[in-house]
Tab-separated table of C-alpha atoms in Angstrom:
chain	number	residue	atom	x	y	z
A	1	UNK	CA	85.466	118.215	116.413
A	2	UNK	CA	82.855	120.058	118.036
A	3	UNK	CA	80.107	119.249	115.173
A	4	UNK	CA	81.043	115.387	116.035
A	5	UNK	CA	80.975	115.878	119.891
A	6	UNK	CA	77.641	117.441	119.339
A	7	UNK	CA	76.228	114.491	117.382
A	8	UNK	CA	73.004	112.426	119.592
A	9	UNK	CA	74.446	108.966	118.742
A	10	UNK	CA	74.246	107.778	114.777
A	11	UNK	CA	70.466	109.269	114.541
A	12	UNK	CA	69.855	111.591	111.819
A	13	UNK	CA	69.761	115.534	113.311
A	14	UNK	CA	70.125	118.768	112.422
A	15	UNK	CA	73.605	120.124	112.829
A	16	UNK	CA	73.964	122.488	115.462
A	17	UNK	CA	73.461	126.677	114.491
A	18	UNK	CA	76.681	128.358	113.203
A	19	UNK	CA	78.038	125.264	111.933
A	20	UNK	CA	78.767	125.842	107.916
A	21	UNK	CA	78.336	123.806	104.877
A	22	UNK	CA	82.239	123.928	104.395
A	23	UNK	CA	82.249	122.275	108.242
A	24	UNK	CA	79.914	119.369	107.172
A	25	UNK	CA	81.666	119.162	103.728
A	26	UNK	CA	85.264	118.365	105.497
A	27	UNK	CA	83.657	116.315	108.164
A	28	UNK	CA	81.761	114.261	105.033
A	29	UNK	CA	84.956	114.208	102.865
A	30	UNK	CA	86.690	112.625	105.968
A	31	UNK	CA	84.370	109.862	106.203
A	32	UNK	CA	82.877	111.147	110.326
A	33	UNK	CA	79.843	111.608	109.231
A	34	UNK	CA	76.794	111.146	106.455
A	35	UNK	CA	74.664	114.177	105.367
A	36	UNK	CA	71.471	114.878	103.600
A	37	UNK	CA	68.681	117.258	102.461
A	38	UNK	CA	69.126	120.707	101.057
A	39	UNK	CA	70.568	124.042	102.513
A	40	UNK	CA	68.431	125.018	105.356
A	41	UNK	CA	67.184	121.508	106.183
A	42	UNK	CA	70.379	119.954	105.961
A	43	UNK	CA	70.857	116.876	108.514
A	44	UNK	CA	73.541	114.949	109.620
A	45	UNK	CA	74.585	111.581	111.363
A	46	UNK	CA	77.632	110.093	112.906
A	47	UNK	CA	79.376	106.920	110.291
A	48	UNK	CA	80.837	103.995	112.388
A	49	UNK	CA	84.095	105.258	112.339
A	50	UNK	CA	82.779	108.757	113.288
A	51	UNK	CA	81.092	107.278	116.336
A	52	UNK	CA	83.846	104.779	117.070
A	53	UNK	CA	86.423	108.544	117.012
A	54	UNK	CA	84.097	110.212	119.445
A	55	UNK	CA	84.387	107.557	121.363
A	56	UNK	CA	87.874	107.534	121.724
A	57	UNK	CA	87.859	111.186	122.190
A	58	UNK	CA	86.458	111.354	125.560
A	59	UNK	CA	87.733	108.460	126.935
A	60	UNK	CA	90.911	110.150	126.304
A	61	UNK	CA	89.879	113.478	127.367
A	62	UNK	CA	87.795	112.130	130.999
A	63	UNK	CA	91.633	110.556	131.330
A	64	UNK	CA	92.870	113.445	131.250
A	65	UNK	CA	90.560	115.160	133.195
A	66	UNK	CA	91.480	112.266	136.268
């Protein structure tokens, strides 16, 4: 969850440090997000229905929060 809440919209971006290959492979295999390039220049972007989750997520947690 935090790899997706760290995402800049759908643009293409380098995941953030610590975050490991088996991370981007599960968030891939789940359909939240795209990836490409090798090892150390590995990118990432939010899929619709990544974006679309995100979404969701923190309008549920900011109604939470009120």
């Amino acid at each position: 969850m935090v790899l997706l809440h760290s995402a800049n919209g759908v643009y293409w971006q380098s995941p953030p440090k610590g975050t490991s290959l088996k991370t981007l492979s599960e968030a891939e295999a789940q359909g939240f997000i795209l990836i490409r390039g090798e090892f150390q220049k590995r990118q990432f972007r939010l899929t619709e229905m990544g974006f679309k989750h995100v979404e969701q997520d923190k309008r549920r947690l900011e109604a939470r929060k009120s």
